[in-house]
Every structure is written in structure tokens, then in C-alpha cells.
PDB file of C-alpha atoms in Angstrom:
ATOM      1  CA  UNK A 237      24.753  11.055   6.741  1.00 31.00           C
ATOM      2  CA  UNK A 238      21.603  11.190   8.820  1.00 35.00           C
ATOM      3  CA  UNK A 239      19.630   8.021   9.527  1.00 38.00           C
ATOM      4  CA  UNK A 240      16.402  10.041   9.426  1.00 39.00           C
ATOM      5  CA  UNK A 241      14.513   9.702   6.133  1.00 41.00           C
ATOM      6  CA  UNK A 242      13.925  12.784   4.031  1.00 44.00           C
ATOM      7  CA  UNK A 243      10.589  14.358   4.945  1.00 44.00           C
ATOM      8  CA  UNK A 244       7.999  14.127   2.164  1.00 50.00           C
ATOM      9  CA  UNK A 245       6.474  17.277   0.704  1.00 46.00           C
ATOM     10  CA  UNK A 246       3.187  18.543   2.156  1.00 48.00           C
ATOM     11  CA  UNK A 247       0.877  17.084  -0.486  1.00 53.00           C
ATOM     12  CA  UNK A 248       2.721  13.751  -0.495  1.00 59.00           C
ATOM     13  CA  UNK A 249       2.517  13.654   3.291  1.00 62.00           C
ATOM     14  CA  UNK A 250      -1.220  14.256   3.097  1.00 63.00           C
ATOM     15  CA  UNK A 251      -1.704  11.318   0.752  1.00 68.00           C
ATOM     16  CA  UNK A 252       0.636   8.915   2.547  1.00 77.00           C
ATOM     17  CA  UNK A 253       0.398  10.001   6.188  1.00 82.00           C
ATOM     18  CA  UNK A 254      -2.472   7.693   7.127  1.00 89.00           C
ATOM     19  CA  UNK A 255      -0.741   4.655   5.627  1.00 92.00           C
ATOM     20  CA  UNK A 256       2.565   5.458   7.319  1.00 92.00           C
ATOM     21  CA  UNK A 257       0.979   5.766  10.764  1.00 92.00           C
ATOM     22  CA  UNK A 258      -0.893   2.474  10.272  1.00 93.00           C
ATOM     23  CA  UNK A 259       2.279   0.786   9.068  1.00 95.00           C
ATOM     24  CA  UNK A 260       4.426   2.127  11.887  1.00 95.00           C
ATOM     25  CA  UNK A 261       1.941   0.815  14.445  1.00 95.00           C
ATOM     26  CA  UNK A 262       1.785  -2.583  12.739  1.00 96.00           C
ATOM     27  CA  UNK A 263       5.585  -2.828  12.691  1.00 97.00           C
ATOM     28  CA  UNK A 264       5.726  -2.097  16.412  1.00 96.00           C
ATOM     29  CA  UNK A 265       3.105  -4.752  17.175  1.00 95.00           C
ATOM     30  CA  UNK A 266       4.805  -7.354  15.011  1.00 95.00           C
ATOM     31  CA  UNK A 267       8.181  -6.598  16.628  1.00 95.00           C
ATOM     32  CA  UNK A 268       6.616  -7.036  20.079  1.00 94.00           C
ATOM     33  CA  UNK A 269       5.026 -10.330  19.028  1.00 91.00           C
ATOM     34  CA  UNK A 270       8.307 -11.549  17.529  1.00 90.00           C
ATOM     35  CA  UNK A 271      10.284 -10.474  20.594  1.00 91.00           C
ATOM     36  CA  UNK A 272      12.751  -8.599  18.404  1.00 91.00           C
ATOM     37  CA  UNK A 273      13.148  -4.871  17.719  1.00 93.00           C
ATOM     38  CA  UNK A 274      14.379  -5.568  14.176  1.00 95.00           C
ATOM     39  CA  UNK A 275      12.178  -7.314  11.615  1.00 97.00           C
ATOM     40  CA  UNK A 276      12.781  -8.777   8.177  1.00 97.00           C
ATOM     41  CA  UNK A 277      10.487  -6.792   5.884  1.00 98.00           C
ATOM     42  CA  UNK A 278       9.660  -7.363   2.219  1.00 98.00           C
ATOM     43  CA  UNK A 279       8.448  -4.446   0.105  1.00 97.00           C
ATOM     44  CA  UNK A 280       7.060  -5.849  -3.132  1.00 96.00           C
ATOM     45  CA  UNK A 281       6.742  -3.271  -5.867  1.00 95.00           C
ATOM     46  CA  UNK A 282       8.641  -0.877  -3.621  1.00 94.00           C
ATOM     47  CA  UNK A 283      10.104   1.159  -6.488  1.00 93.00           C
ATOM     48  CA  UNK A 284      12.728   3.712  -5.522  1.00 93.00           C
ATOM     49  CA  UNK A 285      12.281   2.990  -1.818  1.00 93.00           C
ATOM     50  CA  UNK A 286      10.409   6.004  -0.461  1.00 91.00           C
ATOM     51  CA  UNK A 287       8.688   3.692   2.011  1.00 94.00           C
ATOM     52  CA  UNK A 288      11.500   1.176   2.432  1.00 96.00           C
ATOM     53  CA  UNK A 289      13.932   3.876   3.558  1.00 95.00           C
ATOM     54  CA  UNK A 290      11.537   5.024   6.271  1.00 95.00           C
ATOM     55  CA  UNK A 291      11.041   1.449   7.479  1.00 97.00           C
ATOM     56  CA  UNK A 292      14.797   0.833   7.500  1.00 97.00           C
ATOM     57  CA  UNK A 293      15.308   4.040   9.493  1.00 96.00           C
ATOM     58  CA  UNK A 294      13.295   2.370  12.275  1.00 96.00           C
ATOM     59  CA  UNK A 295      15.961  -0.348  12.439  1.00 96.00           C
ATOM     60  CA  UNK A 296      14.368  -3.039  10.273  1.00 97.00           C
ATOM     61  CA  UNK A 297      15.976  -4.877   7.349  1.00 97.00           C
ATOM     62  CA  UNK A 298      14.092  -4.323   4.086  1.00 98.00           C
ATOM     63  CA  UNK A 299      14.194  -6.251   0.813  1.00 97.00           C
ATOM     64  CA  UNK A 300      12.621  -4.371  -2.091  1.00 97.00           C
ATOM     65  CA  UNK A 301      11.404  -6.350  -5.105  1.00 97.00           C
ATOM     66  CA  UNK A 302      10.626  -4.318  -8.213  1.00 96.00           C
ATOM     67  CA  UNK A 303      10.695  -5.061 -11.957  1.00 95.00           C
ATOM     68  CA  UNK A 304      12.381  -1.774 -12.893  1.00 95.00           C
ATOM     69  CA  UNK A 305      16.206  -1.599 -12.916  1.00 96.00           C
ATOM     70  CA  UNK A 306      15.980   2.198 -12.878  1.00 96.00           C
ATOM     71  CA  UNK A 307      13.831   2.121  -9.736  1.00 96.00           C
ATOM     72  CA  UNK A 308      16.268  -0.228  -8.035  1.00 96.00           C
ATOM     73  CA  UNK A 309      19.173   2.047  -8.938  1.00 96.00           C
ATOM     74  CA  UNK A 310      17.283   4.968  -7.396  1.00 96.00           C
ATOM     75  CA  UNK A 311      16.590   2.788  -4.346  1.00 97.00           C
ATOM     76  CA  UNK A 312      20.302   2.123  -3.867  1.00 96.00           C
ATOM     77  CA  UNK A 313      21.080   5.829  -4.135  1.00 96.00           C
ATOM     78  CA  UNK A 314      18.273   6.811  -1.747  1.00 96.00           C
ATOM     79  CA  UNK A 315      19.335   4.243   0.845  1.00 96.00           C
ATOM     80  CA  UNK A 316      22.916   5.528   0.730  1.00 96.00           C
ATOM     81  CA  UNK A 317      21.844   9.164   1.006  1.00 95.00           C
ATOM     82  CA  UNK A 318      19.627   8.423   3.987  1.00 95.00           C
ATOM     83  CA  UNK A 319      22.202   6.306   5.816  1.00 96.00           C
ATOM     84  CA  UNK A 320      20.332   2.986   5.687  1.00 96.00           C
ATOM     85  CA  UNK A 321      22.205   1.217   2.867  1.00 96.00           C
ATOM     86  CA  UNK A 322      23.257  -1.634   5.144  1.00 97.00           C
ATOM     87  CA  UNK A 323      19.598  -2.432   5.902  1.00 96.00           C
ATOM     88  CA  UNK A 324      18.114  -2.154   2.384  1.00 97.00           C
ATOM     89  CA  UNK A 325      18.648  -4.390  -0.619  1.00 96.00           C
ATOM     90  CA  UNK A 326      16.956  -4.367  -4.003  1.00 96.00           C
ATOM     91  CA  UNK A 327      16.039  -7.393  -6.108  1.00 96.00           C
ATOM     92  CA  UNK A 328      14.590  -7.336  -9.613  1.00 96.00           C
ATOM     93  CA  UNK A 329      11.322  -9.244  -9.950  1.00 95.00           C
ATOM     94  CA  UNK A 330       7.562  -9.073  -9.567  1.00 94.00           C
ATOM     95  CA  UNK A 331       4.732 -11.125  -8.082  1.00 93.00           C
ATOM     96  CA  UNK A 332       5.138 -13.734 -10.823  1.00 93.00           C
ATOM     97  CA  UNK A 333       8.593 -14.807  -9.605  1.00 95.00           C
ATOM     98  CA  UNK A 334       8.381 -13.412  -6.087  1.00 95.00           C
ATOM     99  CA  UNK A 335       9.121 -16.684  -4.284  1.00 95.00           C
ATOM    100  CA  UNK A 336      12.159 -17.335  -6.469  1.00 95.00           C
ATOM    101  CA  UNK A 337      13.751 -13.926  -5.975  1.00 95.00           C
ATOM    102  CA  UNK A 338      12.678 -13.177  -2.393  1.00 95.00           C
ATOM    103  CA  UNK A 339      12.264 -16.570  -0.768  1.00 94.00           C
ATOM    104  CA  UNK A 340       9.408 -18.402   0.904  1.00 94.00           C
ATOM    105  CA  UNK A 341       8.412 -17.956   4.534  1.00 94.00           C
ATOM    106  CA  UNK A 342      11.259 -15.558   5.254  1.00 94.00           C
ATOM    107  CA  UNK A 343       9.596 -12.298   6.310  1.00 97.00           C
ATOM    108  CA  UNK A 344       7.962 -10.951   9.436  1.00 96.00           C
ATOM    109  CA  UNK A 345       6.084  -8.320   7.455  1.00 97.00           C
ATOM    110  CA  UNK A 346       5.314  -7.782   3.788  1.00 98.00           C
ATOM    111  CA  UNK A 347       4.269  -4.507   2.183  1.00 97.00           C
ATOM    112  CA  UNK A 348       2.199  -4.805  -0.982  1.00 97.00           C
ATOM    113  CA  UNK A 349       1.259  -1.244  -1.866  1.00 96.00           C
ATOM    114  CA  UNK A 350      -0.122  -0.246  -5.256  1.00 95.00           C
ATOM    115  CA  UNK A 351       0.623  -3.666  -6.750  1.00 96.00           C
ATOM    116  CA  UNK A 352      -2.469  -5.860  -6.605  1.00 96.00           C
ATOM    117  CA  UNK A 353      -4.566  -3.630  -8.868  1.00 97.00           C
ATOM    118  CA  UNK A 354      -2.013  -3.990 -11.686  1.00 96.00           C
ATOM    119  CA  UNK A 355      -1.624  -7.782 -11.647  1.00 96.00           C
ATOM    120  CA  UNK A 356      -3.280 -10.063 -14.187  1.00 95.00           C
ATOM    121  CA  UNK A 357      -4.539 -12.361 -11.428  1.00 96.00           C
ATOM    122  CA  UNK A 358      -4.919 -10.657  -8.028  1.00 97.00           C
ATOM    123  CA  UNK A 359      -5.629 -13.932  -6.218  1.00 97.00           C
ATOM    124  CA  UNK A 360      -2.495 -15.630  -7.572  1.00 96.00           C
ATOM    125  CA  UNK A 361      -0.425 -12.543  -6.783  1.00 97.00           C
ATOM    126  CA  UNK A 362      -1.735 -12.347  -3.221  1.00 97.00           C
ATOM    127  CA  UNK A 363      -1.114 -16.070  -2.750  1.00 96.00           C
ATOM    128  CA  UNK A 364       2.536 -15.563  -3.670  1.00 96.00           C
ATOM    129  CA  UNK A 365       2.808 -12.561  -1.367  1.00 96.00           C
ATOM    130  CA  UNK A 366       1.281 -14.553   1.498  1.00 96.00           C
ATOM    131  CA  UNK A 367       3.762 -17.381   1.029  1.00 95.00           C
ATOM    132  CA  UNK A 368       6.668 -15.031   1.662  1.00 96.00           C
ATOM    133  CA  UNK A 369       5.424 -14.462   5.231  1.00 96.00           C
ATOM    134  CA  UNK A 370       6.776 -16.619   8.024  1.00 93.00           C
ATOM    135  CA  UNK A 371       4.577 -19.722   8.518  1.00 86.00           C
ATOM    136  CA  UNK A 372       4.558 -19.099  12.264  1.00 78.00           C
ATOM    137  CA  UNK A 373       3.009 -15.693  11.795  1.00 81.00           C
ATOM    138  CA  UNK A 374       3.553 -12.543   9.822  1.00 94.00           C
ATOM    139  CA  UNK A 375       1.740  -9.352   8.935  1.00 96.00           C
ATOM    140  CA  UNK A 376       0.697  -8.100   5.526  1.00 97.00           C
ATOM    141  CA  UNK A 377       0.199  -4.404   4.768  1.00 97.00           C
ATOM    142  CA  UNK A 378      -1.884  -4.240   1.594  1.00 97.00           C
ATOM    143  CA  UNK A 379      -2.810  -1.017  -0.206  1.00 97.00           C
ATOM    144  CA  UNK A 380      -5.022  -1.211  -3.281  1.00 97.00           C
ATOM    145  CA  UNK A 381      -7.226   1.019  -5.414  1.00 97.00           C
ATOM    146  CA  UNK A 382     -10.823   1.501  -4.241  1.00 97.00           C
ATOM    147  CA  UNK A 383     -13.843   1.362  -6.531  1.00 97.00           C
ATOM    148  CA  UNK A 384     -15.791   4.110  -4.795  1.00 95.00           C
ATOM    149  CA  UNK A 385     -13.030   6.664  -5.062  1.00 95.00           C
ATOM    150  CA  UNK A 386     -12.827   6.163  -8.815  1.00 96.00           C
ATOM    151  CA  UNK A 387     -16.598   6.519  -9.223  1.00 96.00           C
ATOM    152  CA  UNK A 388     -16.648   9.692  -7.152  1.00 95.00           C
ATOM    153  CA  UNK A 389     -13.656  11.299  -8.861  1.00 93.00           C
ATOM    154  CA  UNK A 390     -15.044  10.645 -12.355  1.00 95.00           C
ATOM    155  CA  UNK A 391     -18.423  12.074 -11.346  1.00 96.00           C
ATOM    156  CA  UNK A 392     -16.917  15.206  -9.830  1.00 93.00           C
ATOM    157  CA  UNK A 393     -14.910  15.699 -13.019  1.00 92.00           C
ATOM    158  CA  UNK A 394     -18.167  15.703 -14.969  1.00 96.00           C
ATOM    159  CA  UNK A 395     -17.481  12.307 -16.542  1.00 97.00           C
ATOM    160  CA  UNK A 396     -20.798  10.797 -15.505  1.00 97.00           C
ATOM    161  CA  UNK A 397     -20.865   7.969 -18.042  1.00 97.00           C
ATOM    162  CA  UNK A 398     -17.417   6.839 -16.932  1.00 97.00           C
ATOM    163  CA  UNK A 399     -18.566   6.995 -13.312  1.00 97.00           C
ATOM    164  CA  UNK A 400     -21.500   4.714 -14.144  1.00 97.00           C
ATOM    165  CA  UNK A 401     -19.199   2.309 -15.974  1.00 97.00           C
ATOM    166  CA  UNK A 402     -16.847   2.084 -13.005  1.00 97.00           C
ATOM    167  CA  UNK A 403     -19.777   1.517 -10.678  1.00 96.00           C
ATOM    168  CA  UNK A 404     -21.109  -1.378 -12.768  1.00 96.00           C
ATOM    169  CA  UNK A 405     -17.848  -2.981 -13.902  1.00 97.00           C
ATOM    170  CA  UNK A 406     -16.731  -6.075 -11.905  1.00 95.00           C
ATOM    171  CA  UNK A 407     -13.198  -4.659 -11.797  1.00 96.00           C
ATOM    172  CA  UNK A 408     -14.245  -1.071 -11.136  1.00 96.00           C
ATOM    173  CA  UNK A 409     -12.926   0.212 -14.479  1.00 97.00           C
ATOM    174  CA  UNK A 410     -14.359   3.322 -16.117  1.00 96.00           C
ATOM    175  CA  UNK A 411     -13.493   2.361 -19.706  1.00 96.00           C
ATOM    176  CA  UNK A 412     -10.930   0.908 -22.077  1.00 95.00           C
ATOM    177  CA  UNK A 413      -8.579   3.844 -21.448  1.00 96.00           C
ATOM    178  CA  UNK A 414      -8.573   3.248 -17.690  1.00 96.00           C
ATOM    179  CA  UNK A 415      -4.953   2.497 -16.705  1.00 96.00           C
ATOM    180  CA  UNK A 416      -5.966   0.508 -13.608  1.00 96.00           C
ATOM    181  CA  UNK A 417      -6.967  -3.121 -14.362  1.00 97.00           C
ATOM    182  CA  UNK A 418      -8.598  -3.829 -10.992  1.00 97.00           C
ATOM    183  CA  UNK A 419     -10.234  -1.886  -8.170  1.00 98.00           C
ATOM    184  CA  UNK A 420     -11.733  -3.292  -5.005  1.00 97.00           C
ATOM    185  CA  UNK A 421     -14.366  -2.738  -2.372  1.00 97.00           C
ATOM    186  CA  UNK A 422     -13.465  -3.352   1.258  1.00 96.00           C
ATOM    187  CA  UNK A 423     -15.528  -6.559   1.258  1.00 96.00           C
ATOM    188  CA  UNK A 424     -13.801  -7.835  -1.879  1.00 96.00           C
ATOM    189  CA  UNK A 425     -10.365  -7.136  -0.449  1.00 96.00           C
ATOM    190  CA  UNK A 426     -11.030  -8.872   2.870  1.00 97.00           C
ATOM    191  CA  UNK A 427     -12.673 -11.841   1.143  1.00 97.00           C
ATOM    192  CA  UNK A 428      -9.688 -12.194  -1.180  1.00 97.00           C
ATOM    193  CA  UNK A 429      -7.297 -12.096   1.764  1.00 96.00           C
ATOM    194  CA  UNK A 430      -9.273 -14.799   3.558  1.00 95.00           C
ATOM    195  CA  UNK A 431      -9.146 -17.140   0.567  1.00 95.00           C
ATOM    196  CA  UNK A 432      -5.320 -17.146   0.544  1.00 94.00           C
ATOM    197  CA  UNK A 433      -4.846 -17.947   4.221  1.00 92.00           C
ATOM    198  CA  UNK A 434      -4.812 -14.476   5.743  1.00 95.00           C
ATOM    199  CA  UNK A 435      -6.775 -13.262   8.745  1.00 95.00           C
ATOM    200  CA  UNK A 436      -7.963  -9.697   8.010  1.00 95.00           C
ATOM    201  CA  UNK A 437      -7.425  -7.455  11.022  1.00 95.00           C
ATOM    202  CA  UNK A 438      -8.513  -3.986   9.915  1.00 95.00           C
ATOM    203  CA  UNK A 439      -9.443  -1.993   6.835  1.00 97.00           C
ATOM    204  CA  UNK A 440      -8.880   1.750   6.521  1.00 96.00           C
ATOM    205  CA  UNK A 441      -9.864   4.211   3.836  1.00 95.00           C
ATOM    206  CA  UNK A 442      -7.018   6.218   2.315  1.00 94.00           C
ATOM    207  CA  UNK A 443      -7.172   9.337   0.141  1.00 92.00           C
ATOM    208  CA  UNK A 444     -10.777   9.961   1.094  1.00 92.00           C
ATOM    209  CA  UNK A 445     -10.614  13.731   0.712  1.00 90.00           C
ATOM    210  CA  UNK A 446      -7.023  14.384  -0.375  1.00 83.00           C
ATOM    211  CA  UNK A 447      -7.649  13.974  -4.108  1.00 82.00           C
ATOM    212  CA  UNK A 448     -10.934  15.903  -4.062  1.00 84.00           C
ATOM    213  CA  UNK A 449     -10.090  19.099  -2.198  1.00 81.00           C
ATOM    214  CA  UNK A 450      -8.731  21.808  -4.555  1.00 78.00           C
ATOM    215  CA  UNK A 451      -5.007  22.306  -4.113  1.00 74.00           C
ATOM    216  CA  UNK A 452      -5.425  26.079  -4.103  1.00 75.00           C
ATOM    217  CA  UNK A 453      -7.583  25.827  -0.998  1.00 75.00           C
ATOM    218  CA  UNK A 454      -4.988  23.797   0.862  1.00 74.00           C
ATOM    219  CA  UNK A 455      -2.165  26.075  -0.263  1.00 73.00           C
ATOM    220  CA  UNK A 456      -3.813  29.400   0.567  1.00 72.00           C
ATOM    221  CA  UNK A 457      -5.872  28.774   3.694  1.00 72.00           C
ATOM    222  CA  UNK A 458      -3.910  28.985   6.946  1.00 68.00           C
ATOM    223  CA  UNK A 459      -3.571  25.612   8.685  1.00 84.00           C
ATOM    224  CA  UNK A 460      -5.762  23.968   6.025  1.00 84.00           C
ATOM    225  CA  UNK A 461      -3.238  21.237   5.250  1.00 83.00           C
ATOM    226  CA  UNK A 462      -2.878  20.257   8.905  1.00 84.00           C
ATOM    227  CA  UNK A 463      -6.643  20.271   9.407  1.00 87.00           C
ATOM    228  CA  UNK A 464      -7.229  18.172   6.280  1.00 88.00           C
ATOM    229  CA  UNK A 465      -4.540  15.715   7.361  1.00 87.00           C
ATOM    230  CA  UNK A 466      -6.285  15.269  10.711  1.00 89.00           C
ATOM    231  CA  UNK A 467      -9.625  14.799   8.942  1.00 91.00           C
ATOM    232  CA  UNK A 468      -8.140  12.099   6.716  1.00 92.00           C
ATOM    233  CA  UNK A 469      -6.741  10.282   9.737  1.00 91.00           C
ATOM    234  CA  UNK A 470     -10.015  10.500  11.680  1.00 93.00           C
ATOM    235  CA  UNK A 471     -12.148   9.318   8.752  1.00 94.00           C
ATOM    236  CA  UNK A 472      -9.864   6.444   7.754  1.00 94.00           C
ATOM    237  CA  UNK A 473     -11.224   4.022  10.333  1.00 93.00           C
ATOM    238  CA  UNK A 474     -14.914   4.769   9.689  1.00 94.00           C
ATOM    239  CA  UNK A 475     -16.451   2.024   7.498  1.00 93.00           C
ATOM    240  CA  UNK A 476     -18.853   4.535   5.948  1.00 93.00           C
ATOM    241  CA  UNK A 477     -15.932   6.267   4.240  1.00 95.00           C
ATOM    242  CA  UNK A 478     -14.452   3.067   2.803  1.00 94.00           C
ATOM    243  CA  UNK A 479     -17.016   3.337   0.026  1.00 93.00           C
ATOM    244  CA  UNK A 480     -15.545   6.589  -1.314  1.00 94.00           C
ATOM    245  CA  UNK A 481     -11.854   6.100  -0.557  1.00 95.00           C
ATOM    246  CA  UNK A 482      -9.396   6.316  -3.427  1.00 94.00           C
ATOM    247  CA  UNK A 483      -7.419   3.497  -1.824  1.00 96.00           C
ATOM    248  CA  UNK A 484      -8.075   0.827   0.770  1.00 97.00           C
ATOM    249  CA  UNK A 485      -5.505  -0.332   3.293  1.00 97.00           C
ATOM    250  CA  UNK A 486      -5.787  -3.818   4.753  1.00 97.00           C
ATOM    251  CA  UNK A 487      -3.760  -5.227   7.621  1.00 97.00           C
ATOM    252  CA  UNK A 488      -3.851  -9.018   7.830  1.00 97.00           C
ATOM    253  CA  UNK A 489      -1.921 -11.851   9.459  1.00 95.00           C
ATOM    254  CA  UNK A 490      -0.912 -15.223   8.087  1.00 91.00           C
ATOM    255  CA  UNK A 491      -2.753 -17.896  10.041  1.00 78.00           C
ATOM    256  CA  UNK A 492      -2.940 -20.947   7.761  1.00 64.00           C
ATOM    257  CA  UNK A 493      -0.909 -22.159   4.798  1.00 65.00           C
ATOM    258  CA  UNK A 494      -2.019 -20.586   1.504  1.00 60.00           C
ATOM    259  CA  UNK A 495      -3.916 -22.938  -0.841  1.00 62.00           C
ATOM    260  CA  UNK A 496      -1.576 -25.190  -2.794  1.00 61.00           C
ATOM    261  CA  UNK A 497       1.395 -24.673  -0.457  1.00 55.00           C
TER     262      UNK A 497
END
């Protein structure tokens, strides 16, 4: 079996490419700082391991925590198929029991992607996530839903009242039927990270254009997908585009003990 992870489809690659490049760079920097090519990585809410397998293929050891037994079964199968089973393990749990199932202060890097917006208490969840990082230093990769992207997408869909609701709501929700409990601005995300003992390093916008450009245009225009992918990557670092991004990616380092630790 090959140790190279299965390549994602073109539309998936468009939506995840920016995050993967940011994560790969952060892993390399953390490995250099730790003086070790292989890191202990925690992927909380990692599901079936689409990201964990790619991280493990770089030589790192990955623990995936997820509440779904089905997802963990799929993780085990994916890791075996992609030749990284010895570097990936799955544990059932969530942010509520994260320290019990994953351990405290044990990881060089923690991935928390698509989790914070679904927790009852984002601050408590992020505190638990922070405590899993090594006290002597560790890096957090945090990906969460952005308010501006939701406002823009509802408006472009002609749902103007819902767009106004999302704009005014403290949690960025567009109504009672909204499946996402919390959305964030870049300032809210960095402030939250600071309150739990993290030092925010950089914020990037993700899915700025990917969810707005008609799929038919990308599929039919020559080189459109590659050009759009480059545009997403170039715009990600510009603060002006954080306000309309569907997701926000924060890199932060643990610098002080989280409150209450």
C-alpha cells in the first residue's frame, strides 16, 4: 500500500487547499522548533480522518478524537488503505471529555477544525483543547465558521431577511433553522484564543470565493479551477477578505497556562 494519501477531488481540493498548505507549513515550523521530524498531533473532531491521514503521511503520529463510532471505523479503514495505520489511532470522545480520553499536555500540535461552532460553550471547549498542548509550547490550528460568509451567502441566495438576522445576531445565526450554533469574526476568534492562554499568530480567510462561484463555471471553463484555487490562496491572507470568508483559520501557540489549570 502507498503511504501517499488519496488525492481529494477537485472541488474538495479547492475548499481545503488553503487550510492544508497553512497546516503543512505550521507542522514544519513546529517540527523545527521541537527539533524532531515527527510530532504528536491531536485531531479533535477529526471524523473519518481525511486530514489525519495526510498528516500521518508526513511522518507524524496522529490521535483522532470523534464522538461517532462509525467515523472512527472509517478512520481505521482509511488509515489502513493509505498505509499509515501504525501512526493513526482513533478515540471516541468530544471536547467535553477531551482531557480524559486524549490526555493533558501531550501534543505538539492540535487540529480543531469545524468543531468550535458546534459546541455549547466555545470558550470552555477551546480551554480544553488548549490544555492538550504541551506546556512548553505547542501550536493550535483552528478552523471555524465565519459570520461574514454566512451573511453574504444568504444575501446572494435572495434570503435578505436571513442575511440581516445573521448580521445582527451575536452568534451569527440566520434563524431558528440555522444548523450552526456559533459563527465568528476574526476579532472574536483571536480574542477568544487570547483568553484561554493562546498567542494568536495569523488569521486567514477560507472559502472566500469557493462557495459563491457557480460550479458550472469552474467545470466548463478551461483552467478555471486552477485559477480560482490560486485566487483563494492569494486572498486568504488579506484582512479585508476575512469579513466575507465562509471560514476563518487561526494559527496560535500556547504561551501561558489556560485559566483554571
